[in-house]
Short mmCIF file of C-alpha atoms in Angstrom, two decimals:
data_model
loop_
_atom_site.label_atom_id
_atom_site.label_comp_id
_atom_site.label_asym_id
_atom_site.label_seq_id
_atom_site.Cartn_x
_atom_site.Cartn_y
_atom_site.Cartn_z
CA UNK V 5 -19.96 -25.76 -21.42
CA UNK V 6 -16.16 -25.93 -21.07
CA UNK V 7 -16.29 -29.70 -20.50
CA UNK V 8 -17.77 -30.18 -23.98
CA UNK V 9 -14.79 -28.58 -25.72
CA UNK V 10 -12.31 -30.91 -27.41
CA UNK V 11 -8.55 -30.34 -27.04
CA UNK V 12 -6.51 -29.23 -30.04
CA UNK V 13 -4.49 -32.07 -31.61
CA UNK V 14 -1.23 -30.11 -31.44
CA UNK V 15 0.02 -27.14 -29.44
CA UNK V 16 3.12 -24.98 -29.74
CA UNK V 17 5.01 -22.58 -27.53
CA UNK V 18 3.92 -19.08 -28.56
CA UNK V 19 7.21 -17.60 -27.35
CA UNK V 20 5.14 -14.99 -25.52
CA UNK V 21 4.91 -15.48 -21.72
CA UNK V 22 1.39 -14.09 -21.32
CA UNK V 23 0.03 -16.35 -24.09
CA UNK V 24 1.88 -19.54 -23.17
CA UNK V 25 1.07 -22.45 -25.49
CA UNK V 26 -1.33 -21.90 -28.40
CA UNK V 27 -2.77 -24.24 -31.06
CA UNK V 28 -0.14 -25.16 -33.63
CA UNK V 29 -2.06 -23.62 -36.54
CA UNK V 30 -2.51 -20.20 -34.87
CA UNK V 31 -0.38 -17.19 -35.71
CA UNK V 32 1.30 -15.04 -33.07
CA UNK V 33 1.68 -11.45 -34.24
CA UNK V 34 2.45 -8.05 -32.70
CA UNK V 35 -0.43 -5.60 -32.55
CA UNK V 36 1.39 -3.33 -35.01
CA UNK V 37 0.73 -6.00 -37.66
CA UNK V 38 -2.91 -6.31 -36.66
CA UNK V 39 -4.05 -2.76 -35.95
CA UNK V 40 -3.60 0.80 -37.18
CA UNK V 41 -4.19 3.77 -34.91
CA UNK V 42 -7.10 6.00 -35.99
CA UNK V 43 -7.03 9.73 -35.21
CA UNK V 44 -10.01 10.99 -37.20
CA UNK V 45 -11.47 14.15 -35.66
CA UNK V 46 -13.85 17.00 -36.54
CA UNK V 47 -17.08 15.12 -35.79
CA UNK V 48 -18.40 17.23 -32.87
CA UNK V 49 -22.06 16.30 -33.42
CA UNK V 50 -21.60 12.55 -32.94
CA UNK V 51 -22.78 10.95 -29.69
CA UNK V 52 -20.28 10.76 -26.82
CA UNK V 53 -18.94 7.32 -25.94
CA UNK V 54 -17.05 6.11 -22.87
CA UNK V 55 -14.68 3.19 -22.32
CA UNK V 56 -15.44 1.41 -19.05
CA UNK V 57 -13.74 -1.33 -17.09
CA UNK V 58 -16.94 -3.32 -16.60
CA UNK V 59 -18.58 -3.11 -20.03
CA UNK V 60 -16.07 -1.79 -22.52
CA UNK V 61 -17.35 0.88 -24.95
CA UNK V 62 -20.80 2.29 -24.09
CA UNK V 63 -22.77 5.49 -24.59
CA UNK V 64 -21.63 8.17 -22.15
CA UNK V 65 -25.29 8.97 -21.52
CA UNK V 66 -25.82 5.46 -20.12
CA UNK V 67 -22.78 5.83 -17.87
CA UNK V 68 -23.97 9.15 -16.43
CA UNK V 69 -27.52 7.92 -15.88
CA UNK V 70 -26.37 5.08 -13.63
CA UNK V 71 -23.78 6.89 -11.54
CA UNK V 72 -23.00 10.11 -9.72
CA UNK V 73 -20.46 11.11 -12.38
CA UNK V 74 -20.95 14.32 -14.32
CA UNK V 75 -20.17 15.14 -17.93
CA UNK V 76 -16.57 16.41 -17.85
CA UNK V 77 -16.13 16.59 -21.63
CA UNK V 78 -15.18 19.84 -23.33
CA UNK V 79 -17.91 21.95 -24.88
CA UNK V 80 -15.87 22.09 -28.10
CA UNK V 81 -15.67 18.47 -29.23
CA UNK V 82 -13.95 19.02 -32.56
CA UNK V 83 -10.75 17.41 -31.23
CA UNK V 84 -12.55 14.29 -30.03
CA UNK V 85 -11.72 11.06 -31.87
CA UNK V 86 -14.21 9.26 -34.11
CA UNK V 87 -15.03 5.64 -33.27
CA UNK V 88 -16.77 3.43 -35.84
CA UNK V 89 -18.47 0.05 -35.24
CA UNK V 90 -15.76 -2.61 -35.09
CA UNK V 91 -13.05 -0.22 -33.87
CA UNK V 92 -11.28 -0.99 -30.62
CA UNK V 93 -10.89 1.83 -28.11
CA UNK V 94 -9.05 1.95 -24.82
CA UNK V 95 -8.40 4.33 -21.96
CA UNK V 96 -4.62 4.79 -21.81
CA UNK V 97 -4.68 5.29 -18.03
CA UNK V 98 -6.96 2.33 -17.33
CA UNK V 99 -6.12 -0.28 -19.98
CA UNK V 100 -4.23 -2.26 -17.34
CA UNK V 101 -7.49 -2.42 -15.35
CA UNK V 102 -9.57 -3.62 -18.30
CA UNK V 103 -10.88 -0.36 -19.82
CA UNK V 104 -10.74 -1.58 -23.41
CA UNK V 105 -13.20 -3.06 -25.88
CA UNK V 106 -14.69 -3.16 -29.34
CA UNK V 107 -17.34 -0.57 -30.16
CA UNK V 108 -20.72 -1.55 -31.57
CA UNK V 109 -21.55 2.15 -31.89
CA UNK V 110 -20.52 5.15 -33.93
CA UNK V 111 -19.51 8.11 -31.82
CA UNK V 112 -16.63 10.15 -30.42
CA UNK V 113 -14.38 9.67 -27.41
CA UNK V 114 -11.93 11.78 -25.44
CA UNK V 115 -8.72 12.81 -27.23
CA UNK V 116 -6.88 11.11 -24.36
CA UNK V 117 -8.19 7.70 -25.45
CA UNK V 118 -6.76 5.50 -28.21
CA UNK V 119 -8.69 4.12 -31.20
CA UNK V 120 -7.32 1.28 -33.37
CA UNK V 121 -8.74 -0.51 -36.41
CA UNK V 122 -7.83 -3.95 -37.78
CA UNK V 123 -5.34 -4.09 -40.63
CA UNK V 124 -6.15 -7.74 -41.38
CA UNK V 125 -9.49 -9.36 -42.14
CA UNK V 126 -10.25 -10.26 -38.53
CA UNK V 127 -13.28 -10.56 -36.27
CA UNK V 128 -13.23 -7.57 -33.92
CA UNK V 129 -15.20 -9.31 -31.17
CA UNK V 130 -12.48 -11.96 -30.96
CA UNK V 131 -10.08 -9.22 -29.87
CA UNK V 132 -12.76 -7.73 -27.62
CA UNK V 133 -12.81 -10.98 -25.64
CA UNK V 134 -9.02 -11.39 -25.78
CA UNK V 135 -8.25 -7.85 -24.63
CA UNK V 136 -10.69 -8.06 -21.71
CA UNK V 137 -9.02 -11.12 -20.15
CA UNK V 138 -7.08 -10.73 -16.87
CA UNK V 139 -4.00 -12.06 -18.67
CA UNK V 140 -4.06 -9.25 -21.24
CA UNK V 141 -4.66 -6.71 -18.46
CA UNK V 142 -1.45 -7.91 -16.77
CA UNK V 143 0.43 -7.59 -20.07
CA UNK V 144 -1.00 -4.09 -20.56
CA UNK V 145 0.20 -3.27 -17.05
CA UNK V 146 3.69 -4.51 -17.94
CA UNK V 147 3.79 -2.13 -20.92
CA UNK V 148 2.29 0.84 -19.08
CA UNK V 149 4.55 3.61 -17.81
CA UNK V 150 4.21 6.25 -15.12
CA UNK V 151 5.54 7.35 -11.74
CA UNK V 152 2.66 5.76 -9.80
CA UNK V 153 -0.19 3.39 -10.69
CA UNK V 154 -2.55 6.37 -10.94
CA UNK V 155 -0.38 7.71 -13.75
CA UNK V 156 0.38 4.48 -15.64
CA UNK V 157 -0.34 4.92 -19.33
CA UNK V 158 -0.40 2.39 -22.18
CA UNK V 159 0.82 4.51 -25.07
CA UNK V 160 -0.10 3.53 -28.64
CA UNK V 161 3.52 2.73 -29.51
CA UNK V 162 3.66 0.26 -26.61
CA UNK V 163 0.25 -1.23 -27.37
CA UNK V 164 1.63 -2.07 -30.83
CA UNK V 165 4.50 -4.02 -29.20
CA UNK V 166 2.18 -6.50 -27.47
CA UNK V 167 1.93 -9.90 -29.19
CA UNK V 168 -1.45 -11.59 -29.64
CA UNK V 169 -2.66 -14.99 -30.82
CA UNK V 170 -4.58 -15.12 -34.10
CA UNK V 171 -6.61 -18.14 -35.23
CA UNK V 172 -8.00 -18.44 -38.76
CA UNK V 173 -11.03 -16.23 -39.38
CA UNK V 174 -13.49 -19.13 -39.35
CA UNK V 175 -12.18 -20.21 -35.97
CA UNK V 176 -12.40 -16.63 -34.67
CA UNK V 177 -16.08 -16.63 -35.62
CA UNK V 178 -16.63 -19.95 -33.83
CA UNK V 179 -14.83 -18.72 -30.69
CA UNK V 180 -16.87 -15.50 -30.61
CA UNK V 181 -20.12 -17.41 -31.13
CA UNK V 182 -19.26 -19.76 -28.26
CA UNK V 183 -18.22 -16.96 -25.89
CA UNK V 184 -21.25 -14.79 -26.67
CA UNK V 185 -23.53 -17.78 -26.09
CA UNK V 186 -21.77 -18.60 -22.81
CA UNK V 187 -21.99 -14.95 -21.75
CA UNK V 188 -25.76 -14.86 -22.38
CA UNK V 189 -26.31 -18.05 -20.38
CA UNK V 190 -24.19 -16.86 -17.48
CA UNK V 191 -25.92 -13.46 -17.42
CA UNK V 192 -29.28 -15.25 -17.36
CA UNK V 193 -28.14 -17.41 -14.42
CA UNK V 194 -26.87 -14.33 -12.57
CA UNK V 195 -30.11 -12.41 -13.22
CA UNK V 196 -32.22 -15.33 -11.98
CA UNK V 197 -30.08 -15.68 -8.85
CA UNK V 198 -30.22 -11.93 -8.17
CA UNK V 199 -34.02 -11.98 -8.38
CA UNK V 200 -34.12 -14.89 -5.92
CA UNK V 201 -31.74 -13.07 -3.56
CA UNK V 202 -33.94 -9.96 -3.74
CA UNK V 203 -37.06 -11.98 -2.89
CA UNK V 204 -35.29 -13.68 0.03
CA UNK V 205 -34.02 -10.32 1.28
CA UNK V 206 -37.57 -8.92 1.17
CA UNK V 207 -38.83 -11.98 3.05
CA UNK V 208 -36.10 -11.58 5.65
CA UNK V 209 -36.95 -7.90 6.16
CA UNK V 210 -40.63 -8.76 6.55
CA UNK V 211 -39.77 -11.35 9.23
CA UNK V 212 -37.53 -8.87 11.07
CA UNK V 213 -40.17 -6.13 10.86
CA UNK V 214 -42.84 -8.44 12.25
CA UNK V 215 -40.59 -9.67 15.07
CA UNK V 216 -39.44 -6.23 16.27
CA UNK V 217 -42.88 -4.58 16.02
CA UNK V 218 -45.25 -7.44 17.01
CA UNK V 219 -43.09 -10.04 18.72
CA UNK V 220 -43.31 -13.81 18.29
CA UNK V 221 -46.79 -14.51 19.70
CA UNK V 222 -49.34 -14.25 16.89
CA UNK V 223 -52.20 -14.24 19.45
CA UNK V 224 -50.89 -11.38 21.59
CA UNK V 225 -53.36 -8.63 22.58
CA UNK V 226 -52.69 -5.37 20.73
CA UNK V 227 -53.09 -1.68 21.46
CA UNK V 228 -52.79 1.46 19.30
CA UNK V 229 -49.18 2.59 19.26
CA UNK V 230 -50.07 6.25 18.79
CA UNK V 231 -47.66 6.37 15.84
CA UNK V 232 -49.26 6.09 12.41
CA UNK V 233 -46.61 3.97 10.72
CA UNK V 234 -46.39 1.47 13.62
CA UNK V 235 -50.11 0.82 13.80
CA UNK V 236 -51.04 -1.52 16.65
CA UNK V 237 -48.37 -3.01 18.92
CA UNK V 238 -48.51 -5.63 21.70
CA UNK V 239 -50.25 -4.10 24.72
CA UNK V 240 -47.26 -4.67 27.02
CA UNK V 241 -44.85 -2.94 24.58
CA UNK V 242 -43.95 0.73 24.54
CA UNK V 243 -42.90 3.22 21.89
CA UNK V 244 -39.59 4.85 22.83
CA UNK V 245 -36.98 7.08 21.27
CA UNK V 246 -33.57 5.49 20.79
CA UNK V 247 -31.94 8.03 23.13
CA UNK V 248 -34.07 6.71 26.02
CA UNK V 249 -32.50 3.25 25.87
CA UNK V 250 -28.91 4.02 24.82
CA UNK V 251 -25.89 5.94 26.03
CA UNK V 252 -24.86 9.24 24.46
CA UNK V 253 -23.78 9.14 20.81
CA UNK V 254 -20.24 9.87 19.68
CA UNK V 255 -18.50 9.91 16.33
CA UNK V 256 -14.89 9.29 15.48
CA UNK V 257 -11.87 10.47 13.57
CA UNK V 258 -10.84 10.12 9.93
CA UNK V 259 -7.18 11.01 9.43
CA UNK V 260 -5.40 10.46 6.11
CA UNK V 261 -4.76 6.70 6.17
CA UNK V 262 -3.00 4.14 4.01
CA UNK V 263 -5.27 2.33 1.55
CA UNK V 264 -4.55 -1.19 2.80
CA UNK V 265 -6.16 -2.73 5.91
CA UNK V 266 -4.16 -2.82 9.14
CA UNK V 267 -2.55 -6.06 10.27
CA UNK V 268 -3.44 -7.45 13.70
CA UNK V 269 -0.59 -5.61 15.42
CA UNK V 270 -1.31 -2.27 13.69
CA UNK V 271 -3.94 0.39 14.31
CA UNK V 272 -6.67 0.78 11.73
CA UNK V 273 -9.50 3.28 11.22
CA UNK V 274 -12.84 1.73 10.31
CA UNK V 275 -14.44 2.43 6.94
CA UNK V 276 -18.14 3.26 6.83
CA UNK V 277 -18.74 0.03 4.90
CA UNK V 278 -18.06 -2.02 8.04
CA UNK V 279 -21.81 -1.81 8.83
CA UNK V 280 -23.19 -2.43 5.33
CA UNK V 281 -23.91 -6.10 5.94
CA UNK V 282 -25.97 -7.72 8.66
CA UNK V 283 -22.85 -8.26 10.78
CA UNK V 284 -20.00 -5.92 11.72
CA UNK V 285 -17.00 -6.37 9.39
CA UNK V 286 -13.77 -5.32 11.07
CA UNK V 287 -11.78 -6.06 7.92
CA UNK V 288 -13.23 -2.88 6.41
CA UNK V 289 -10.54 -0.57 7.78
CA UNK V 290 -7.57 1.51 6.66
CA UNK V 291 -4.14 1.34 8.23
CA UNK V 292 -3.25 4.29 10.47
CA UNK V 293 0.16 5.64 9.36
CA UNK V 294 2.89 5.09 12.00
CA UNK V 295 3.45 8.86 12.21
CA UNK V 296 -0.06 9.36 13.62
CA UNK V 297 -0.86 8.52 17.23
CA UNK V 298 -4.06 6.53 17.81
CA UNK V 299 -6.78 7.90 20.08
CA UNK V 300 -7.45 5.05 22.54
CA UNK V 301 -10.85 6.46 23.54
CA UNK V 302 -12.06 5.78 19.99
CA UNK V 303 -11.09 2.10 20.01
CA UNK V 304 -14.03 -0.19 19.15
CA UNK V 305 -15.20 -2.32 22.06
CA UNK V 306 -17.36 -5.40 22.39
CA UNK V 307 -21.01 -4.32 22.51
CA UNK V 308 -20.61 -1.06 20.58
CA UNK V 309 -23.51 -0.30 18.24
CA UNK V 310 -22.32 1.47 15.09
CA UNK V 311 -24.54 3.44 12.68
CA UNK V 312 -23.42 5.03 9.40
CA UNK V 313 -24.01 8.79 9.40
CA UNK V 314 -22.69 9.48 5.86
CA UNK V 315 -23.19 7.22 2.85
CA UNK V 316 -25.37 6.69 -0.19
CA UNK V 317 -29.11 6.96 0.50
CA UNK V 318 -29.71 3.19 0.54
CA UNK V 319 -26.79 2.54 2.93
CA UNK V 320 -27.19 5.55 5.21
CA UNK V 321 -28.24 4.75 8.78
CA UNK V 322 -27.40 1.04 8.65
CA UNK V 323 -26.41 -0.43 12.00
CA UNK V 324 -24.19 -3.27 13.19
CA UNK V 325 -23.10 -4.64 16.56
CA UNK V 326 -19.40 -5.09 17.30
CA UNK V 327 -19.06 -8.57 18.80
CA UNK V 328 -15.60 -9.32 20.17
CA UNK V 329 -13.86 -7.09 17.60
CA UNK V 330 -10.13 -7.32 17.09
CA UNK V 331 -8.02 -4.82 19.01
CA UNK V 332 -6.67 -1.55 17.59
CA UNK V 333 -9.68 -0.57 15.49
CA UNK V 334 -10.71 3.09 15.70
CA UNK V 335 -14.08 4.72 15.11
CA UNK V 336 -14.18 6.90 11.97
CA UNK V 337 -16.07 10.18 11.69
CA UNK V 338 -18.64 8.70 9.28
CA UNK V 339 -19.93 6.40 12.01
CA UNK V 340 -21.94 7.05 15.16
CA UNK V 341 -21.27 4.88 18.21
CA UNK V 342 -23.41 4.21 21.26
CA UNK V 343 -24.29 1.35 23.61
CA UNK V 344 -27.55 -0.11 24.84
CA UNK V 345 -28.54 0.59 28.45
CA UNK V 346 -28.58 -3.02 29.70
CA UNK V 347 -31.51 -2.42 32.05
CA UNK V 348 -33.66 -1.14 29.15
CA UNK V 349 -32.70 -2.91 25.93
CA UNK V 350 -30.76 -5.77 24.37
CA UNK V 351 -28.10 -4.66 21.88
CA UNK V 352 -28.97 -7.12 19.11
CA UNK V 353 -32.65 -6.21 19.33
CA UNK V 354 -31.78 -2.54 18.87
CA UNK V 355 -29.67 -3.28 15.79
CA UNK V 356 -32.54 -5.23 14.21
CA UNK V 357 -34.96 -2.44 15.12
CA UNK V 358 -32.74 0.24 13.56
CA UNK V 359 -32.32 -1.78 10.35
CA UNK V 360 -36.01 -2.57 9.83
CA UNK V 361 -38.18 -0.60 7.43
CA UNK V 362 -39.99 1.83 9.75
CA UNK V 363 -36.64 3.04 11.08
CA UNK V 364 -35.27 3.20 7.53
CA UNK V 365 -38.25 5.37 6.53
CA UNK V 366 -37.59 7.78 9.41
CA UNK V 367 -33.93 8.06 8.44
CA UNK V 368 -34.57 8.53 4.71
CA UNK V 369 -36.95 11.45 5.32
CA UNK V 370 -34.30 13.24 7.43
CA UNK V 371 -31.24 13.07 5.18
CA UNK V 372 -29.38 15.96 3.63
CA UNK V 373 -26.66 16.15 1.01
CA UNK V 374 -25.80 17.52 -2.41
CA UNK V 375 -26.39 14.22 -4.23
CA UNK V 376 -27.62 10.66 -3.70
CA UNK V 377 -24.00 9.50 -3.79
CA UNK V 378 -23.35 11.07 -0.37
CA UNK V 379 -26.11 11.77 2.11
CA UNK V 380 -25.78 12.68 5.80
CA UNK V 381 -27.80 12.47 8.99
CA UNK V 382 -27.22 14.29 12.26
CA UNK V 383 -27.02 12.81 15.74
CA UNK V 384 -30.50 14.13 16.48
CA UNK V 385 -32.04 11.97 13.75
CA UNK V 386 -30.56 8.81 15.26
CA UNK V 387 -31.21 9.76 18.88
CA UNK V 388 -34.86 10.52 18.14
CA UNK V 389 -35.64 7.38 16.15
CA UNK V 390 -38.95 5.93 17.31
CA UNK V 391 -38.83 2.21 18.13
CA UNK V 392 -41.24 -0.31 19.60
CA UNK V 393 -39.78 -2.07 22.61
CA UNK V 394 -41.02 -5.05 24.64
#
């Protein structure tokens, strides 16, 4: 798509670092010349809207349906700001992260948000695309103020100081048409690829399930397992509980850590996400502050089997094997750790067995927690998992 675009015959320096060069016939204007702030209130019965980083302005109902967030808006919504179709709204505290966009809806948003409306005869979706670029986000960050990044705020008076490029209206329409078309095509490609990935993941799980419950010989003689969900198993296999073929389970320590990962010569505490994929990911850790002493007994060792004990329902109970992990990684308290008894079981086989669907079903029926966003399992659930073992 990009390759088909023709270059402009003449370019000029915009005089604005974040814009760089722009077509010679484009204007470069401050937002104060393009937008007026809107503070219309007293519409408490309008639908609630939210401004998100990923999608821009959406119905709050849609946001709450797809997340663990709860409605934190005031019961009295008379002070909430009215947003009309074509208005641009942004979250002052998150504009530098991309929480800005044009609204296709009529509704109200938090008084803490900012609503602006075009002064000139412009195409609002042109600015929607412009304001959601990484380059604009960096410029919004430059104009945001606060003691820390969590408190940075892009105030309306500073938003108005930012300069933007403005093509003629006909060209704005053409740009929006091109970008919307490209967006639809890319979303279609992504959706198709995601469906393929899902099918391949299902196929992979079916192969794993077959291998760890029936083995590789399709002609093997079978016997009743005595467990309903296993059905028949190879006659020389046995049904065991995980505790019979592993060492005792332990869990770790989760002190207050720095957000960034530890370097190779620093101590880090693993994050629960280190077991989310098929392989152990030691990069998922947080740096242990120098003021805290590490607990050497909790250091991850080669051959450790790790299982998440606290996570969302679909990620709870996932397992991974630590294979030659880097030094100075500590077990966190959201992970269980144990090792295979070498005379009874092979570590990789156990990890596959824990991750396959009959084990997942056992785990999912034994979870507890206030919401799907954070579920827990006890040591007893993991220790008593039923597995088939050759």
